[in-house]
Amino acid sequence: MTLDLSTIASKAAADVQELTDEQREQLRKMGEEANLPEETGTLAETAFLVVITPDGQIVAEPDINTPVRLKRAASFDDFQRAGHVLVDDALAIKTATIVGQQIMQMTQAMVEQQRTQALVQSLKL
């Protein structure tokens, strides 16, 4: 593993508490001299890639670094259509999950009812 002293210097200069003012200044200068690229881009919690395929399907990719070959730039209509599809799909998945949970609960209730009936019949009440 290789450590880049200039990167450490630029990051540590503002954060390290045990250093003297002179040491902090020296670390800051080392970072400036290294000409480190500024962090660019939008700060985000998370991101995903939405793609409209040539056959019209809307696909959400969790990896924004997925290679994409564009035929054209996205239009407002593309944003609107893809947004509606993503919302509709998310609602469908949520509904399917709820229905699946309800089916499991009903199945468990039926099994309990069958056990109770078997017990009652075995006791001949």
mmCIF file with all atom_site columns, C-alpha atoms in Angstrom:
data_model
loop_
_atom_site.group_PDB
_atom_site.id
_atom_site.type_symbol
_atom_site.label_atom_id
_atom_site.label_alt_id
_atom_site.label_comp_id
_atom_site.label_asym_id
_atom_site.label_entity_id
_atom_site.label_seq_id
_atom_site.pdbx_PDB_ins_code
_atom_site.Cartn_x
_atom_site.Cartn_y
_atom_site.Cartn_z
_atom_site.occupancy
_atom_site.B_iso_or_equiv
_atom_site.pdbx_formal_charge
_atom_site.auth_seq_id
_atom_site.auth_comp_id
_atom_site.auth_asym_id
_atom_site.auth_atom_id
_atom_site.pdbx_PDB_model_num
ATOM 1   C CA . MET A 1 1   ? 0.000   0.000   0.000   1.00 0.00 ? 1   MET A CA 1
ATOM 2   C CA . THR A 1 2   ? 1.387   3.393   -0.981  1.00 0.00 ? 2   THR A CA 1
ATOM 3   C CA . LEU A 1 3   ? 0.625   6.441   1.112   1.00 0.00 ? 3   LEU A CA 1
ATOM 4   C CA . ASP A 1 4   ? 0.527   9.805   -0.610  1.00 0.00 ? 4   ASP A CA 1
ATOM 5   C CA . LEU A 1 5   ? 1.957   12.299  1.870   1.00 0.00 ? 5   LEU A CA 1
ATOM 6   C CA . SER A 1 6   ? 0.421   15.254  0.065   1.00 0.00 ? 6   SER A CA 1
ATOM 7   C CA . THR A 1 7   ? -3.070  13.764  0.354   1.00 0.00 ? 7   THR A CA 1
ATOM 8   C CA . ILE A 1 8   ? -2.549  13.095  4.036   1.00 0.00 ? 8   ILE A CA 1
ATOM 9   C CA . ALA A 1 9   ? -1.229  16.617  4.490   1.00 0.00 ? 9   ALA A CA 1
ATOM 10  C CA . SER A 1 10  ? -4.166  18.316  2.806   1.00 0.00 ? 10  SER A CA 1
ATOM 11  C CA . LYS A 1 11  ? -6.726  16.295  4.758   1.00 0.00 ? 11  LYS A CA 1
ATOM 12  C CA . ALA A 1 12  ? -4.978  16.384  8.121   1.00 0.00 ? 12  ALA A CA 1
ATOM 13  C CA . ALA A 1 13  ? -3.950  20.048  8.208   1.00 0.00 ? 13  ALA A CA 1
ATOM 14  C CA . ALA A 1 14  ? -7.378  21.268  9.273   1.00 0.00 ? 14  ALA A CA 1
ATOM 15  C CA . ASP A 1 15  ? -8.290  18.296  11.475  1.00 0.00 ? 15  ASP A CA 1
ATOM 16  C CA . VAL A 1 16  ? -5.292  17.332  13.594  1.00 0.00 ? 16  VAL A CA 1
ATOM 17  C CA . GLN A 1 17  ? -5.480  18.853  17.084  1.00 0.00 ? 17  GLN A CA 1
ATOM 18  C CA . GLU A 1 18  ? -2.103  17.820  18.534  1.00 0.00 ? 18  GLU A CA 1
ATOM 19  C CA . LEU A 1 19  ? -0.022  19.766  16.003  1.00 0.00 ? 19  LEU A CA 1
ATOM 20  C CA . THR A 1 20  ? 1.429   23.203  16.587  1.00 0.00 ? 20  THR A CA 1
ATOM 21  C CA . ASP A 1 21  ? 0.310   26.099  14.416  1.00 0.00 ? 21  ASP A CA 1
ATOM 22  C CA . GLU A 1 22  ? 3.618   25.903  12.514  1.00 0.00 ? 22  GLU A CA 1
ATOM 23  C CA . GLN A 1 23  ? 3.183   22.189  11.831  1.00 0.00 ? 23  GLN A CA 1
ATOM 24  C CA . ARG A 1 24  ? -0.400  22.745  10.689  1.00 0.00 ? 24  ARG A CA 1
ATOM 25  C CA . GLU A 1 25  ? 0.715   25.510  8.346   1.00 0.00 ? 25  GLU A CA 1
ATOM 26  C CA . GLN A 1 26  ? 3.510   23.343  6.956   1.00 0.00 ? 26  GLN A CA 1
ATOM 27  C CA . LEU A 1 27  ? 1.055   20.495  6.278   1.00 0.00 ? 27  LEU A CA 1
ATOM 28  C CA . ARG A 1 28  ? -1.375  22.913  4.601   1.00 0.00 ? 28  ARG A CA 1
ATOM 29  C CA . LYS A 1 29  ? 1.418   24.227  2.322   1.00 0.00 ? 29  LYS A CA 1
ATOM 30  C CA . MET A 1 30  ? 2.454   20.678  1.417   1.00 0.00 ? 30  MET A CA 1
ATOM 31  C CA . GLY A 1 31  ? -1.124  19.954  0.387   1.00 0.00 ? 31  GLY A CA 1
ATOM 32  C CA . GLU A 1 32  ? -1.320  23.106  -1.737  1.00 0.00 ? 32  GLU A CA 1
ATOM 33  C CA . GLU A 1 33  ? 2.002   22.338  -3.432  1.00 0.00 ? 33  GLU A CA 1
ATOM 34  C CA . ALA A 1 34  ? 0.771   18.877  -4.389  1.00 0.00 ? 34  ALA A CA 1
ATOM 35  C CA . ASN A 1 35  ? -1.927  20.497  -6.594  1.00 0.00 ? 35  ASN A CA 1
ATOM 36  C CA . LEU A 1 36  ? -4.544  18.010  -5.512  1.00 0.00 ? 36  LEU A CA 1
ATOM 37  C CA . PRO A 1 37  ? -7.722  18.089  -7.583  1.00 0.00 ? 37  PRO A CA 1
ATOM 38  C CA . GLU A 1 38  ? -10.705 19.608  -5.817  1.00 0.00 ? 38  GLU A CA 1
ATOM 39  C CA . GLU A 1 39  ? -13.538 17.225  -5.065  1.00 0.00 ? 39  GLU A CA 1
ATOM 40  C CA . THR A 1 40  ? -16.152 17.930  -7.701  1.00 0.00 ? 40  THR A CA 1
ATOM 41  C CA . GLY A 1 41  ? -19.686 16.806  -8.255  1.00 0.00 ? 41  GLY A CA 1
ATOM 42  C CA . THR A 1 42  ? -22.925 16.909  -6.363  1.00 0.00 ? 42  THR A CA 1
ATOM 43  C CA . LEU A 1 43  ? -22.875 15.724  -2.775  1.00 0.00 ? 43  LEU A CA 1
ATOM 44  C CA . ALA A 1 44  ? -25.485 12.972  -2.546  1.00 0.00 ? 44  ALA A CA 1
ATOM 45  C CA . GLU A 1 45  ? -26.767 10.399  -0.098  1.00 0.00 ? 45  GLU A CA 1
ATOM 46  C CA . THR A 1 46  ? -27.143 7.854   -2.903  1.00 0.00 ? 46  THR A CA 1
ATOM 47  C CA . ALA A 1 47  ? -27.626 7.747   -6.661  1.00 0.00 ? 47  ALA A CA 1
ATOM 48  C CA . PHE A 1 48  ? -28.924 5.417   -9.321  1.00 0.00 ? 48  PHE A CA 1
ATOM 49  C CA . LEU A 1 49  ? -29.056 5.443   -13.083 1.00 0.00 ? 49  LEU A CA 1
ATOM 50  C CA . VAL A 1 50  ? -32.337 5.420   -14.998 1.00 0.00 ? 50  VAL A CA 1
ATOM 51  C CA . VAL A 1 51  ? -32.087 4.182   -18.576 1.00 0.00 ? 51  VAL A CA 1
ATOM 52  C CA . ILE A 1 52  ? -34.656 4.059   -21.360 1.00 0.00 ? 52  ILE A CA 1
ATOM 53  C CA . THR A 1 53  ? -33.667 1.174   -23.610 1.00 0.00 ? 53  THR A CA 1
ATOM 54  C CA . PRO A 1 54  ? -34.115 1.288   -27.420 1.00 0.00 ? 54  PRO A CA 1
ATOM 55  C CA . ASP A 1 55  ? -37.231 -0.897  -27.065 1.00 0.00 ? 55  ASP A CA 1
ATOM 56  C CA . GLY A 1 56  ? -38.764 1.612   -24.608 1.00 0.00 ? 56  GLY A CA 1
ATOM 57  C CA . GLN A 1 57  ? -38.223 -0.198  -21.321 1.00 0.00 ? 57  GLN A CA 1
ATOM 58  C CA . ILE A 1 58  ? -37.361 1.865   -18.249 1.00 0.00 ? 58  ILE A CA 1
ATOM 59  C CA . VAL A 1 59  ? -34.527 0.324   -16.235 1.00 0.00 ? 59  VAL A CA 1
ATOM 60  C CA . ALA A 1 60  ? -33.156 1.585   -12.899 1.00 0.00 ? 60  ALA A CA 1
ATOM 61  C CA . GLU A 1 61  ? -29.524 0.588   -12.347 1.00 0.00 ? 61  GLU A CA 1
ATOM 62  C CA . PRO A 1 62  ? -28.118 0.837   -8.797  1.00 0.00 ? 62  PRO A CA 1
ATOM 63  C CA . ASP A 1 63  ? -24.571 1.254   -10.203 1.00 0.00 ? 63  ASP A CA 1
ATOM 64  C CA . ILE A 1 64  ? -24.221 4.720   -11.731 1.00 0.00 ? 64  ILE A CA 1
ATOM 65  C CA . ASN A 1 65  ? -20.952 3.646   -13.358 1.00 0.00 ? 65  ASN A CA 1
ATOM 66  C CA . THR A 1 66  ? -22.761 1.199   -15.649 1.00 0.00 ? 66  THR A CA 1
ATOM 67  C CA . PRO A 1 67  ? -21.538 1.883   -19.199 1.00 0.00 ? 67  PRO A CA 1
ATOM 68  C CA . VAL A 1 68  ? -24.206 3.534   -21.344 1.00 0.00 ? 68  VAL A CA 1
ATOM 69  C CA . ARG A 1 69  ? -24.213 4.282   -25.086 1.00 0.00 ? 69  ARG A CA 1
ATOM 70  C CA . LEU A 1 70  ? -26.625 7.131   -25.791 1.00 0.00 ? 70  LEU A CA 1
ATOM 71  C CA . LYS A 1 71  ? -28.525 7.636   -29.031 1.00 0.00 ? 71  LYS A CA 1
ATOM 72  C CA . ARG A 1 72  ? -29.683 11.107  -27.906 1.00 0.00 ? 72  ARG A CA 1
ATOM 73  C CA . ALA A 1 73  ? -29.830 13.438  -24.914 1.00 0.00 ? 73  ALA A CA 1
ATOM 74  C CA . ALA A 1 74  ? -32.706 13.016  -22.467 1.00 0.00 ? 74  ALA A CA 1
ATOM 75  C CA . SER A 1 75  ? -35.721 15.286  -22.839 1.00 0.00 ? 75  SER A CA 1
ATOM 76  C CA . PHE A 1 76  ? -38.280 16.481  -20.298 1.00 0.00 ? 76  PHE A CA 1
ATOM 77  C CA . ASP A 1 77  ? -40.721 13.877  -21.681 1.00 0.00 ? 77  ASP A CA 1
ATOM 78  C CA . ASP A 1 78  ? -38.142 11.169  -20.919 1.00 0.00 ? 78  ASP A CA 1
ATOM 79  C CA . PHE A 1 79  ? -37.828 12.388  -17.319 1.00 0.00 ? 79  PHE A CA 1
ATOM 80  C CA . GLN A 1 80  ? -41.586 12.505  -16.905 1.00 0.00 ? 80  GLN A CA 1
ATOM 81  C CA . ARG A 1 81  ? -42.215 9.072   -18.448 1.00 0.00 ? 81  ARG A CA 1
ATOM 82  C CA . ALA A 1 82  ? -39.396 7.384   -16.543 1.00 0.00 ? 82  ALA A CA 1
ATOM 83  C CA . GLY A 1 83  ? -40.508 9.004   -13.276 1.00 0.00 ? 83  GLY A CA 1
ATOM 84  C CA . HIS A 1 84  ? -44.059 7.734   -13.679 1.00 0.00 ? 84  HIS A CA 1
ATOM 85  C CA . VAL A 1 85  ? -42.866 4.226   -14.523 1.00 0.00 ? 85  VAL A CA 1
ATOM 86  C CA . LEU A 1 86  ? -40.521 4.119   -11.517 1.00 0.00 ? 86  LEU A CA 1
ATOM 87  C CA . VAL A 1 87  ? -43.256 5.306   -9.136  1.00 0.00 ? 87  VAL A CA 1
ATOM 88  C CA . ASP A 1 88  ? -45.790 2.857   -10.578 1.00 0.00 ? 88  ASP A CA 1
ATOM 89  C CA . ASP A 1 89  ? -43.307 -0.026  -10.334 1.00 0.00 ? 89  ASP A CA 1
ATOM 90  C CA . ALA A 1 90  ? -42.404 0.893   -6.745  1.00 0.00 ? 90  ALA A CA 1
ATOM 91  C CA . LEU A 1 91  ? -46.099 0.930   -5.789  1.00 0.00 ? 91  LEU A CA 1
ATOM 92  C CA . ALA A 1 92  ? -46.640 -2.421  -7.504  1.00 0.00 ? 92  ALA A CA 1
ATOM 93  C CA . ILE A 1 93  ? -43.722 -3.952  -5.607  1.00 0.00 ? 93  ILE A CA 1
ATOM 94  C CA . LYS A 1 94  ? -45.012 -2.520  -2.327  1.00 0.00 ? 94  LYS A CA 1
ATOM 95  C CA . THR A 1 95  ? -48.510 -3.855  -3.013  1.00 0.00 ? 95  THR A CA 1
ATOM 96  C CA . ALA A 1 96  ? -47.166 -7.293  -3.932  1.00 0.00 ? 96  ALA A CA 1
ATOM 97  C CA . THR A 1 97  ? -45.148 -7.373  -0.715  1.00 0.00 ? 97  THR A CA 1
ATOM 98  C CA . ILE A 1 98  ? -48.202 -6.494  1.380   1.00 0.00 ? 98  ILE A CA 1
ATOM 99  C CA . VAL A 1 99  ? -50.331 -9.123  -0.403  1.00 0.00 ? 99  VAL A CA 1
ATOM 100 C CA . GLY A 1 100 ? -47.603 -11.721 0.122   1.00 0.00 ? 100 GLY A CA 1
ATOM 101 C CA . GLN A 1 101 ? -47.479 -10.924 3.839   1.00 0.00 ? 101 GLN A CA 1
ATOM 102 C CA . GLN A 1 102 ? -51.257 -11.193 4.099   1.00 0.00 ? 102 GLN A CA 1
ATOM 103 C CA . ILE A 1 103 ? -51.232 -14.568 2.332   1.00 0.00 ? 103 ILE A CA 1
ATOM 104 C CA . MET A 1 104 ? -48.589 -15.804 4.788   1.00 0.00 ? 104 MET A CA 1
ATOM 105 C CA . GLN A 1 105 ? -50.709 -14.627 7.730   1.00 0.00 ? 105 GLN A CA 1
ATOM 106 C CA . MET A 1 106 ? -53.809 -16.319 6.310   1.00 0.00 ? 106 MET A CA 1
ATOM 107 C CA . THR A 1 107 ? -51.853 -19.527 5.746   1.00 0.00 ? 107 THR A CA 1
ATOM 108 C CA . GLN A 1 108 ? -50.587 -19.474 9.336   1.00 0.00 ? 108 GLN A CA 1
ATOM 109 C CA . ALA A 1 109 ? -54.127 -18.890 10.611  1.00 0.00 ? 109 ALA A CA 1
ATOM 110 C CA . MET A 1 110 ? -55.433 -21.837 8.558   1.00 0.00 ? 110 MET A CA 1
ATOM 111 C CA . VAL A 1 111 ? -52.675 -24.106 9.893   1.00 0.00 ? 111 VAL A CA 1
ATOM 112 C CA . GLU A 1 112 ? -53.505 -23.073 13.463  1.00 0.00 ? 112 GLU A CA 1
ATOM 113 C CA . GLN A 1 113 ? -57.196 -23.695 12.809  1.00 0.00 ? 113 GLN A CA 1
ATOM 114 C CA . GLN A 1 114 ? -56.446 -27.173 11.426  1.00 0.00 ? 114 GLN A CA 1
ATOM 115 C CA . ARG A 1 115 ? -54.292 -27.962 14.470  1.00 0.00 ? 115 ARG A CA 1
ATOM 116 C CA . THR A 1 116 ? -57.055 -26.803 16.787  1.00 0.00 ? 116 THR A CA 1
ATOM 117 C CA . GLN A 1 117 ? -59.650 -28.915 14.952  1.00 0.00 ? 117 GLN A CA 1
ATOM 118 C CA . ALA A 1 118 ? -57.358 -31.955 15.051  1.00 0.00 ? 118 ALA A CA 1
ATOM 119 C CA . LEU A 1 119 ? -56.869 -31.471 18.775  1.00 0.00 ? 119 LEU A CA 1
ATOM 120 C CA . VAL A 1 120 ? -60.617 -31.095 19.385  1.00 0.00 ? 120 VAL A CA 1
ATOM 121 C CA . GLN A 1 121 ? -61.347 -34.243 17.357  1.00 0.00 ? 121 GLN A CA 1
ATOM 122 C CA . SER A 1 122 ? -58.644 -36.199 19.185  1.00 0.00 ? 122 SER A CA 1
ATOM 123 C CA . LEU A 1 123 ? -60.177 -35.208 22.526  1.00 0.00 ? 123 LEU A CA 1
ATOM 124 C CA . LYS A 1 124 ? -63.665 -36.042 21.203  1.00 0.00 ? 124 LYS A CA 1
ATOM 125 C CA . LEU A 1 125 ? -65.259 -32.965 22.760  1.00 0.00 ? 125 LEU A CA 1
#
